[in-house]
CSV table of C-alpha atoms and ligand atoms in Angstrom, one decimal:
chain,number,residue,atom,x,y,z
W,15,UNK,CA,0.0,0.0,0.0
W,16,UNK,CA,2.8,2.3,0.9
W,17,UNK,CA,4.5,1.7,-2.4
W,18,UNK,CA,1.3,2.4,-4.3
W,19,UNK,CA,0.7,5.6,-2.3
W,20,UNK,CA,4.3,6.7,-3.0
W,21,UNK,CA,3.9,6.1,-6.7
W,22,UNK,CA,0.7,8.2,-6.7
W,23,UNK,CA,2.4,11.1,-5.0
W,24,UNK,CA,5.1,10.9,-7.6
W,25,UNK,CA,2.7,11.3,-10.4
W,26,UNK,CA,1.0,14.1,-8.6
W,27,UNK,CA,4.2,15.9,-7.8
W,28,UNK,CA,5.1,15.9,-11.5
W,29,UNK,CA,2.0,17.8,-12.1
W,30,UNK,CA,2.5,20.1,-9.2
W,31,UNK,CA,6.1,20.9,-10.0
W,32,UNK,CA,6.5,20.5,-13.7
W,33,UNK,CA,9.6,22.6,-13.9
W,34,UNK,CA,11.6,20.8,-11.2
W,35,UNK,CA,14.3,18.9,-13.0
W,36,UNK,CA,17.1,18.5,-10.4
W,37,UNK,CA,16.9,16.3,-7.3
W,38,UNK,CA,18.2,16.8,-3.8
W,39,UNK,CA,21.2,14.6,-4.7
W,40,UNK,CA,22.2,17.0,-7.4
W,41,UNK,CA,21.9,19.9,-5.0
W,42,UNK,CA,24.0,18.2,-2.3
W,43,UNK,CA,26.7,17.7,-4.9
W,44,UNK,CA,26.5,21.3,-5.9
W,45,UNK,CA,26.7,22.5,-2.3
W,46,UNK,CA,29.0,20.1,-0.4
W,47,UNK,CA,29.3,20.2,3.4
W,48,UNK,CA,31.7,22.8,4.5
W,49,UNK,CA,35.2,21.6,5.5
W,50,UNK,CA,35.8,23.6,8.7
W,51,UNK,CA,37.3,22.7,12.1
W,52,UNK,CA,34.7,21.1,14.4
W,53,UNK,CA,34.3,24.1,16.7
W,54,UNK,CA,34.0,26.7,13.9
W,55,UNK,CA,30.7,28.6,13.8
W,56,UNK,CA,29.0,29.3,10.5
W,57,UNK,CA,26.6,32.2,11.1
W,58,UNK,CA,24.6,34.6,9.0
W,59,UNK,CA,22.7,37.8,9.0
W,60,UNK,CA,19.5,37.5,7.0
W,61,UNK,CA,17.7,40.8,6.6
W,62,UNK,CA,14.7,41.5,4.5
W,63,UNK,CA,15.3,44.5,2.2
W,64,UNK,CA,13.0,47.1,3.7
W,65,UNK,CA,15.1,50.1,3.0
W,66,UNK,CA,15.8,50.6,6.7
W,67,UNK,CA,18.7,49.3,8.7
W,68,UNK,CA,17.5,48.8,12.2
W,69,UNK,CA,20.0,49.1,15.1
W,70,UNK,CA,18.8,45.5,15.9
W,71,UNK,CA,20.0,44.3,12.6
W,72,UNK,CA,23.5,45.6,13.2
W,73,UNK,CA,23.4,44.1,16.7
W,74,UNK,CA,22.4,40.7,15.3
W,75,UNK,CA,25.1,41.0,12.6
W,76,UNK,CA,27.7,41.9,15.1
W,77,UNK,CA,26.9,38.9,17.4
W,78,UNK,CA,26.9,36.5,14.4
W,79,UNK,CA,30.1,38.0,13.0
W,80,UNK,CA,32.0,37.8,16.3
W,81,UNK,CA,31.1,34.2,16.9
W,82,UNK,CA,32.1,33.1,13.4
W,83,UNK,CA,35.3,35.0,13.3
W,84,UNK,CA,36.3,34.2,16.8
W,85,UNK,CA,36.1,30.5,16.0
W,86,UNK,CA,37.7,30.6,12.6
W,87,UNK,CA,34.3,30.1,10.9
W,88,UNK,CA,32.3,31.9,8.3
W,89,UNK,CA,29.9,34.8,8.5
W,90,UNK,CA,27.6,35.3,5.5
W,91,UNK,CA,24.9,37.6,4.3
W,92,UNK,CA,21.7,36.3,2.9
W,93,UNK,CA,19.0,38.6,1.6
W,94,UNK,CA,15.5,37.4,2.5
W,95,UNK,CA,13.6,39.0,-0.3
W,96,UNK,CA,10.7,36.6,-1.0
W,97,UNK,CA,8.1,39.1,-0.2
W,98,UNK,CA,8.2,41.2,-3.3
W,99,UNK,CA,5.3,43.4,-2.1
W,100,UNK,CA,7.4,44.7,0.7
W,101,UNK,CA,10.6,45.4,-1.2
W,102,UNK,CA,11.9,48.9,-1.6
W,103,UNK,CA,14.2,50.0,-4.4
W,104,UNK,CA,17.8,50.4,-3.3
W,105,UNK,CA,17.1,48.5,0.0
W,106,UNK,CA,19.8,45.9,-0.6
W,107,UNK,CA,22.4,48.6,-1.1
W,108,UNK,CA,21.5,50.0,2.3
W,109,UNK,CA,22.1,46.6,3.9
W,110,UNK,CA,25.4,46.0,2.1
W,111,UNK,CA,26.7,49.5,2.8
W,112,UNK,CA,25.7,49.5,6.5
W,113,UNK,CA,27.5,46.2,7.1
W,114,UNK,CA,30.6,47.5,5.4
W,115,UNK,CA,30.5,50.8,7.2
W,116,UNK,CA,30.3,49.1,10.6
W,117,UNK,CA,33.2,46.7,9.8
W,118,UNK,CA,30.9,43.8,9.4
W,119,UNK,CA,31.5,42.9,5.8
W,120,UNK,CA,30.5,39.2,5.3
W,121,UNK,CA,32.7,36.5,4.0
W,122,UNK,CA,30.1,35.4,1.6
W,123,UNK,CA,27.1,36.9,-0.1
W,124,UNK,CA,26.9,40.5,-1.5
W,125,UNK,CA,30.1,41.9,-0.1
W,126,UNK,CA,30.0,45.1,-2.1
W,127,UNK,CA,27.1,46.5,-4.1
W,128,UNK,CA,26.5,44.2,-7.0
W,129,UNK,CA,29.3,41.9,-6.1
W,130,UNK,CA,28.5,38.5,-4.7
W,131,UNK,CA,31.1,35.9,-3.6
W,132,UNK,CA,30.9,32.4,-2.1
W,133,UNK,CA,30.2,28.9,-3.2
W,134,UNK,CA,26.8,28.5,-1.7
W,135,UNK,CA,24.9,31.1,-3.7
W,136,UNK,CA,22.8,32.7,-4.9
W,137,UNK,CA,22.6,34.4,-1.5
W,138,UNK,CA,19.3,36.1,-2.5
W,139,UNK,CA,16.3,34.1,-1.7
W,140,UNK,CA,14.3,35.4,-4.7
W,141,UNK,CA,16.9,33.7,-7.0
W,142,UNK,CA,16.6,30.3,-5.2
W,143,UNK,CA,13.0,29.5,-6.2
W,144,UNK,CA,14.0,26.3,-8.0
W,145,UNK,CA,15.8,25.0,-4.9
W,146,UNK,CA,12.9,25.4,-2.6
W,147,UNK,CA,10.6,23.7,-5.1
W,148,UNK,CA,12.9,20.6,-5.1
W,149,UNK,CA,12.5,20.1,-1.4
W,150,UNK,CA,8.8,21.0,-1.4
W,151,UNK,CA,8.4,18.3,-4.1
W,152,UNK,CA,10.3,15.8,-2.0
W,153,UNK,CA,8.1,16.5,1.0
W,154,UNK,CA,4.9,16.0,-1.0
W,155,UNK,CA,6.3,12.8,-2.5
W,156,UNK,CA,6.9,11.5,1.0
W,157,UNK,CA,3.4,12.5,2.2
W,158,UNK,CA,4.8,15.1,4.5
W,159,UNK,CA,3.3,18.1,2.7
W,160,UNK,CA,0.4,18.6,0.4
W,161,UNK,CA,-1.2,21.2,-1.9
W,162,UNK,CA,-4.1,23.2,-0.6
W,163,UNK,CA,-6.4,25.1,-3.0
W,164,UNK,CA,-8.3,27.3,-0.5
W,165,UNK,CA,-9.3,30.7,-1.7
W,166,UNK,CA,-8.6,33.8,0.3
W,167,UNK,CA,-12.3,34.1,1.1
W,168,UNK,CA,-12.4,30.6,2.4
W,169,UNK,CA,-9.4,31.2,4.6
W,170,UNK,CA,-10.9,34.4,5.9
W,171,UNK,CA,-14.1,32.6,6.7
W,172,UNK,CA,-12.2,30.0,8.6
W,173,UNK,CA,-10.3,32.6,10.7
W,174,UNK,CA,-13.5,34.4,11.5
W,175,UNK,CA,-15.2,31.3,12.6
W,176,UNK,CA,-12.3,30.4,14.8
W,177,UNK,CA,-12.2,33.8,16.3
W,178,UNK,CA,-15.9,34.0,16.9
W,179,UNK,CA,-16.0,30.5,18.6
W,180,UNK,CA,-12.8,31.3,20.5
W,181,UNK,CA,-10.9,28.4,18.9
W,182,UNK,CA,-7.1,28.4,18.7
W,183,UNK,CA,-6.5,29.8,15.2
W,184,UNK,CA,-4.8,27.9,12.4
W,185,UNK,CA,-5.1,25.5,9.5
W,186,UNK,CA,-5.1,22.3,11.4
W,187,UNK,CA,-7.2,19.2,12.3
W,188,UNK,CA,-10.7,19.4,10.8
W,189,UNK,CA,-10.0,22.9,9.6
W,190,UNK,CA,-7.3,21.6,7.3
W,191,UNK,CA,-9.7,21.0,4.4
W,192,UNK,CA,-7.1,19.8,1.8
W,193,UNK,CA,-5.0,17.7,4.1
W,194,UNK,CA,-6.6,14.4,3.3
W,195,UNK,CA,-8.1,15.0,-0.1
W,196,UNK,CA,-7.8,12.2,-2.6
W,197,UNK,CA,-5.5,12.3,-5.6
W,198,UNK,CA,-8.5,12.7,-7.9
W,199,UNK,CA,-9.8,15.7,-6.0
W,200,UNK,CA,-6.4,17.3,-6.1
W,201,UNK,CA,-5.9,16.6,-9.8
W,202,UNK,CA,-9.3,18.0,-10.5
W,203,UNK,CA,-8.5,21.3,-8.7
W,204,UNK,CA,-5.2,21.4,-10.5
W,205,UNK,CA,-6.7,20.9,-13.9
W,206,UNK,CA,-9.3,23.6,-13.3
W,207,UNK,CA,-6.4,26.0,-12.9
W,208,UNK,CA,-7.0,26.8,-9.2
W,209,UNK,CA,-4.1,28.4,-7.4
W,210,UNK,CA,-2.5,26.4,-4.6
W,211,UNK,CA,-0.1,26.6,-1.8
W,212,UNK,CA,2.1,23.8,-0.4
W,213,UNK,CA,1.4,23.1,3.3
W,214,UNK,CA,3.3,21.1,5.8
W,215,UNK,CA,1.4,18.0,7.1
W,216,UNK,CA,2.1,18.7,10.7
W,217,UNK,CA,2.2,15.7,13.0
W,218,UNK,CA,2.8,17.4,16.3
W,219,UNK,CA,0.3,17.3,19.2
W,220,UNK,CA,-0.4,20.7,20.7
W,221,UNK,CA,-1.1,19.1,24.1
W,222,UNK,CA,2.4,17.7,24.2
W,223,UNK,CA,5.4,19.7,25.1
W,224,UNK,CA,8.7,19.6,23.3
W,225,UNK,CA,12.1,20.5,24.9
W,226,UNK,CA,14.1,23.0,22.8
W,227,UNK,CA,17.5,24.3,23.8
W,228,UNK,CA,18.4,27.9,23.1
W,229,UNK,CA,21.9,29.3,23.0
W,230,UNK,CA,20.8,32.3,25.0
W,231,UNK,CA,17.8,31.2,27.0
W,232,UNK,CA,18.9,27.6,27.9
W,233,UNK,CA,16.4,24.8,27.8
W,234,UNK,CA,12.7,25.8,27.2
W,235,UNK,CA,9.5,23.9,26.6
W,236,UNK,CA,6.9,24.6,24.0
W,237,UNK,CA,3.8,22.9,22.6
W,238,UNK,CA,4.5,20.7,19.6
W,239,UNK,CA,3.4,22.2,16.3
W,240,UNK,CA,0.0,21.0,14.9
W,241,UNK,CA,-0.5,23.7,12.3
W,242,UNK,CA,-0.2,22.9,8.6
W,243,UNK,CA,1.8,26.0,7.9
W,244,UNK,CA,2.3,27.2,4.3
W,245,UNK,CA,5.7,26.3,2.9
W,246,UNK,CA,5.3,27.6,-0.6
W,247,UNK,CA,2.9,30.5,-1.4
W,248,UNK,CA,0.7,30.6,-4.5
W,249,UNK,CA,3.5,32.4,-6.4
W,250,UNK,CA,5.8,29.5,-5.7
W,251,UNK,CA,7.9,31.6,-3.3
W,252,UNK,CA,8.7,30.1,0.1
W,253,UNK,CA,7.7,31.4,3.5
W,254,UNK,CA,10.4,32.4,5.9
W,255,UNK,CA,9.9,29.2,7.8
W,256,UNK,CA,10.6,26.9,4.9
W,257,UNK,CA,13.2,29.1,3.2
W,258,UNK,CA,15.5,29.6,6.1
W,259,UNK,CA,15.6,25.8,6.9
W,260,UNK,CA,16.5,24.9,3.3
W,261,UNK,CA,19.0,27.7,3.0
W,262,UNK,CA,20.6,27.2,6.4
W,263,UNK,CA,21.0,23.5,5.6
W,264,UNK,CA,22.5,24.0,2.2
W,265,UNK,CA,24.7,26.9,3.3
W,266,UNK,CA,26.0,24.9,6.3
W,267,UNK,CA,24.9,27.3,9.0
W,268,UNK,CA,25.8,25.9,12.5
W,269,UNK,CA,24.1,28.7,14.5
W,270,UNK,CA,21.0,30.7,13.8
W,271,UNK,CA,21.0,33.8,16.0
W,272,UNK,CA,17.9,35.9,15.5
W,273,UNK,CA,15.4,38.1,17.2
W,274,UNK,CA,13.0,36.4,19.7
W,275,UNK,CA,9.9,37.2,17.6
W,276,UNK,CA,10.8,33.8,16.0
W,277,UNK,CA,10.9,31.9,19.2
W,278,UNK,CA,7.2,31.1,18.9
W,279,UNK,CA,7.8,29.2,15.6
W,280,UNK,CA,10.8,27.3,16.8
W,281,UNK,CA,8.9,24.0,17.2
W,282,UNK,CA,7.7,24.4,13.6
W,283,UNK,CA,11.2,25.0,12.4
W,284,UNK,CA,12.5,21.9,14.3
W,285,UNK,CA,9.8,19.8,12.8
W,286,UNK,CA,10.8,21.0,9.4
W,287,UNK,CA,14.4,20.1,10.0
W,288,UNK,CA,13.3,16.6,11.1
W,289,UNK,CA,10.9,16.0,8.2
W,290,UNK,CA,13.6,17.0,5.7
W,291,UNK,CA,15.9,14.4,7.4
W,292,UNK,CA,18.5,17.0,8.6
W,293,UNK,CA,20.1,17.8,11.9
W,294,UNK,CA,19.0,21.2,13.0
W,295,UNK,CA,21.6,23.9,13.8
W,296,UNK,CA,21.8,25.5,17.2
W,297,UNK,CA,19.3,28.3,17.7
W,298,UNK,CA,19.7,31.4,19.8
W,299,UNK,CA,17.0,34.1,20.3
W,300,UNK,CA,17.8,37.5,21.7
W,301,UNK,CA,15.4,40.0,23.0
W,302,UNK,CA,15.1,43.3,21.1
W,303,UNK,CA,16.9,46.4,22.2
W,304,UNK,CA,14.6,48.4,24.4
W,305,UNK,CA,14.1,51.8,25.9
W,306,UNK,CA,12.3,53.4,28.8
W,307,UNK,CA,9.3,55.3,27.7
W,308,UNK,CA,7.1,57.0,30.2
W,309,UNK,CA,8.4,54.7,32.9
W,310,UNK,CA,8.0,51.4,31.2
W,311,UNK,CA,10.2,49.3,28.9
W,312,UNK,CA,9.3,48.9,25.3
W,313,UNK,CA,11.2,47.8,22.2
W,314,UNK,CA,12.9,50.5,20.0
W,315,UNK,CA,10.3,51.4,17.4
W,316,UNK,CA,11.1,52.1,13.8
W,317,UNK,CA,8.3,54.7,13.7
W,318,UNK,CA,8.8,56.5,17.1
W,319,UNK,CA,12.5,56.4,17.7
W,320,UNK,CA,15.0,58.0,15.3
W,321,UNK,CA,17.8,56.0,17.0
W,322,UNK,CA,16.3,52.8,15.8
W,323,UNK,CA,17.6,53.6,12.4
W,324,UNK,CA,21.4,53.1,12.2
W,325,UNK,CA,21.6,56.2,9.9
W,326,UNK,CA,20.8,58.3,13.0
W,327,UNK,CA,24.3,57.6,14.5
W,328,UNK,CA,26.1,58.5,11.3
W,329,UNK,CA,24.2,61.8,11.0
W,330,UNK,CA,24.8,62.6,14.6
W,331,UNK,CA,28.5,62.0,14.1
W,332,UNK,CA,29.2,59.0,16.2
W,333,UNK,CA,32.2,57.0,15.0
W,334,UNK,CA,31.0,53.6,13.8
W,335,UNK,CA,33.4,51.8,16.1
W,336,UNK,CA,31.8,53.6,19.1
W,337,UNK,CA,28.4,52.3,18.1
W,338,UNK,CA,29.9,48.8,17.7
W,339,UNK,CA,31.6,48.9,21.1
W,340,UNK,CA,28.4,50.1,22.6
W,341,UNK,CA,26.5,47.2,21.1
W,342,UNK,CA,29.1,44.8,22.2
W,343,UNK,CA,28.7,46.2,25.7
W,344,UNK,CA,24.9,45.6,25.4
W,345,UNK,CA,25.6,42.0,24.3
W,346,UNK,CA,28.2,41.2,27.0
W,347,UNK,CA,28.3,43.6,29.9
W,348,UNK,CA,31.8,42.3,30.8
W,349,UNK,CA,33.1,44.2,27.7
W,350,UNK,CA,33.2,47.4,29.8
W,351,UNK,CA,35.8,45.9,32.3
W,352,UNK,CA,37.7,44.3,29.5
W,353,UNK,CA,37.9,47.7,27.7
W,354,UNK,CA,39.2,49.3,30.9
W,355,UNK,CA,41.9,46.7,31.2
W,356,UNK,CA,42.8,46.9,27.5
W,357,UNK,CA,42.3,50.5,26.6
W,358,UNK,CA,44.0,50.3,23.2
W,359,UNK,CA,43.2,46.8,22.0
W,360,UNK,CA,41.0,46.2,19.0
W,361,UNK,CA,37.5,45.2,20.1
W,362,UNK,CA,37.9,42.1,18.0
W,363,UNK,CA,40.2,40.7,20.7
W,364,UNK,CA,37.4,40.7,23.3
W,365,UNK,CA,36.2,37.1,24.0
W,366,UNK,CA,32.5,37.3,23.3
W,367,UNK,CA,30.3,34.6,24.9
W,368,UNK,CA,26.8,34.0,23.5
W,369,UNK,CA,25.7,32.4,26.8
W,370,UNK,CA,26.3,35.6,28.6
W,371,UNK,CA,23.8,37.6,26.6
W,372,UNK,CA,21.0,39.2,28.5
W,373,UNK,CA,17.8,37.2,28.2
W,374,UNK,CA,15.4,39.9,29.0
W,375,UNK,CA,16.9,42.4,26.5
W,376,UNK,CA,19.3,45.3,26.8
W,377,UNK,CA,18.2,48.8,27.4
W,378,UNK,CA,19.4,51.5,25.0
W,379,UNK,CA,21.1,54.3,26.9
W,380,UNK,CA,22.4,57.3,24.9
W,381,UNK,CA,24.6,58.5,27.8
W,382,UNK,CA,26.4,55.3,27.8
W,383,UNK,CA,27.0,55.6,24.1
W,384,UNK,CA,28.2,59.1,24.5
W,385,UNK,CA,30.7,58.0,27.1
W,386,UNK,CA,32.0,55.2,24.9
W,387,UNK,CA,32.1,57.4,21.9
W,388,UNK,CA,34.1,60.0,23.9
W,389,UNK,CA,36.7,57.3,24.8
W,390,UNK,CA,36.9,56.1,21.2
W,391,UNK,CA,37.5,59.6,19.9
W,392,UNK,CA,40.0,60.1,22.7
W,393,UNK,CA,42.0,57.2,21.5
W,394,UNK,CA,42.3,58.6,18.0
W,395,UNK,CA,45.3,60.8,16.9
W,396,UNK,CA,44.8,64.4,15.8
W,397,UNK,CA,45.0,63.6,12.2
W,398,UNK,CA,42.3,60.9,12.4
W,399,UNK,CA,40.0,63.2,14.4
W,400,UNK,CA,40.5,65.9,11.8
W,401,UNK,CA,39.8,63.6,8.8
W,402,UNK,CA,36.8,62.0,10.4
W,403,UNK,CA,35.3,65.4,11.4
W,404,UNK,CA,35.9,66.7,7.9
W,405,UNK,CA,34.3,63.8,6.2
W,406,UNK,CA,31.3,64.1,8.6
W,407,UNK,CA,31.0,67.8,8.0
W,408,UNK,CA,31.2,67.4,4.2
W,409,UNK,CA,28.0,65.3,4.3
W,410,UNK,CA,26.2,67.0,7.2
W,411,UNK,CA,27.3,70.5,7.8
W,412,UNK,CA,28.6,72.5,4.8
W,413,UNK,CA,29.4,75.6,6.8
W,414,UNK,CA,31.6,73.7,9.2
W,415,UNK,CA,33.2,71.8,6.4
W,416,UNK,CA,34.3,75.1,4.7
W,417,UNK,CA,35.7,76.4,8.0
W,418,UNK,CA,37.5,73.1,8.8
W,419,UNK,CA,39.0,72.7,5.3
W,420,UNK,CA,40.2,76.3,5.0
W,421,UNK,CA,42.7,76.1,7.8
W,422,UNK,CA,43.6,72.5,8.7
W,423,UNK,CA,46.3,73.5,11.1
W,424,UNK,CA,44.1,75.8,13.1
W,425,UNK,CA,41.2,73.4,13.0
J,685,LIG,N1,14.5,37.7,7.5
J,685,LIG,C1,14.3,37.4,8.9
J,685,LIG,C2,14.1,38.7,9.7
J,685,LIG,O1,14.5,39.7,9.2
J,685,LIG,C3,15.6,36.7,9.4
J,685,LIG,C4,15.5,36.1,10.7
J,685,LIG,C5,16.7,35.1,10.8
J,685,LIG,O2,17.8,35.6,11.1
J,685,LIG,O3,16.6,33.9,10.6
J,685,LIG,O4,13.5,38.6,10.7
């Protein structure tokens, strides 16, 4: 019976994925496992091109970069641009330039505008559609995923019903209409030209807990995943959940360090790793950088706080390395004592520990940044201060620029 079912799925997947020619074996040949020492970290920063470089993104890049380079590993940049509706022109350049300006140039991916290096590319998800399709096809063939032809109206109706009856939301159990449809029904929908998504056939039990270990938070327990989450959207593009698993596997990531907004989907991600037959990397989730607003803590907001945008610091004239040292201090508070003991050493010599990161999130404090910045400037020689001030003034204060450049000696 198994064999017959398997054959049926194969016929079906040919119809669902007519353009997929390669197999996972071909892919694994193309992207061999990395040959690195056992303790080397392979990390990445994986921003979406929104046109805005959040301080949190630099923080995340810094933590990932430090861990990789401290251990003789690899730090790469992957652009997560599968949501074409959200994309802003020039946004990738903002990412590439910000990383470079802050001394966080990746080893692989787009290292300079328009220049991509590395053997695991393309490093832009929008160019990896055929790769995701190969694995989605494999999951459908193995009965671990299935096509679902629900219309937007039908899905909205489901959500409304769940909300009104106070049922936990999600495409699952009896709500998962397409989960157990016969091959004939699926072929019929396909032949009538209906749009479909590919959904995971979740096998978790929400009543059961699953232990997950986190690099920053230690061991945590979460309910197993029972939602048939979308893996490929109607346009064939993957969701973040599916794309990051496939990419981090092929690109050999050992450590996924990301914001804690993803913690809630960790069980889903671990289920995906398992269903694809792969060993999951270590995951670490850090809390966002926060500030005190009217007496209570809240995360830095892109809309309300100018300092959420990394450009703010450039315009205000902070040296990039001061911002980096400040963020390092937020990540590991022992940095401050280390800096005192090693006043002239490059920050890259500081031994960063992921396990010492603050679980509840660091508080942004401009006075602290000013203090660090003062020390960083204090360590520069006169010529360096002059050149940096001049370069800043040229961009931000024409009048000052004219004055400074007229009489360098006096300046
Ligand atoms: N594109 C995701 C984000 O911007 C990346 C999360 C991750 O690092 O995996 O949130």
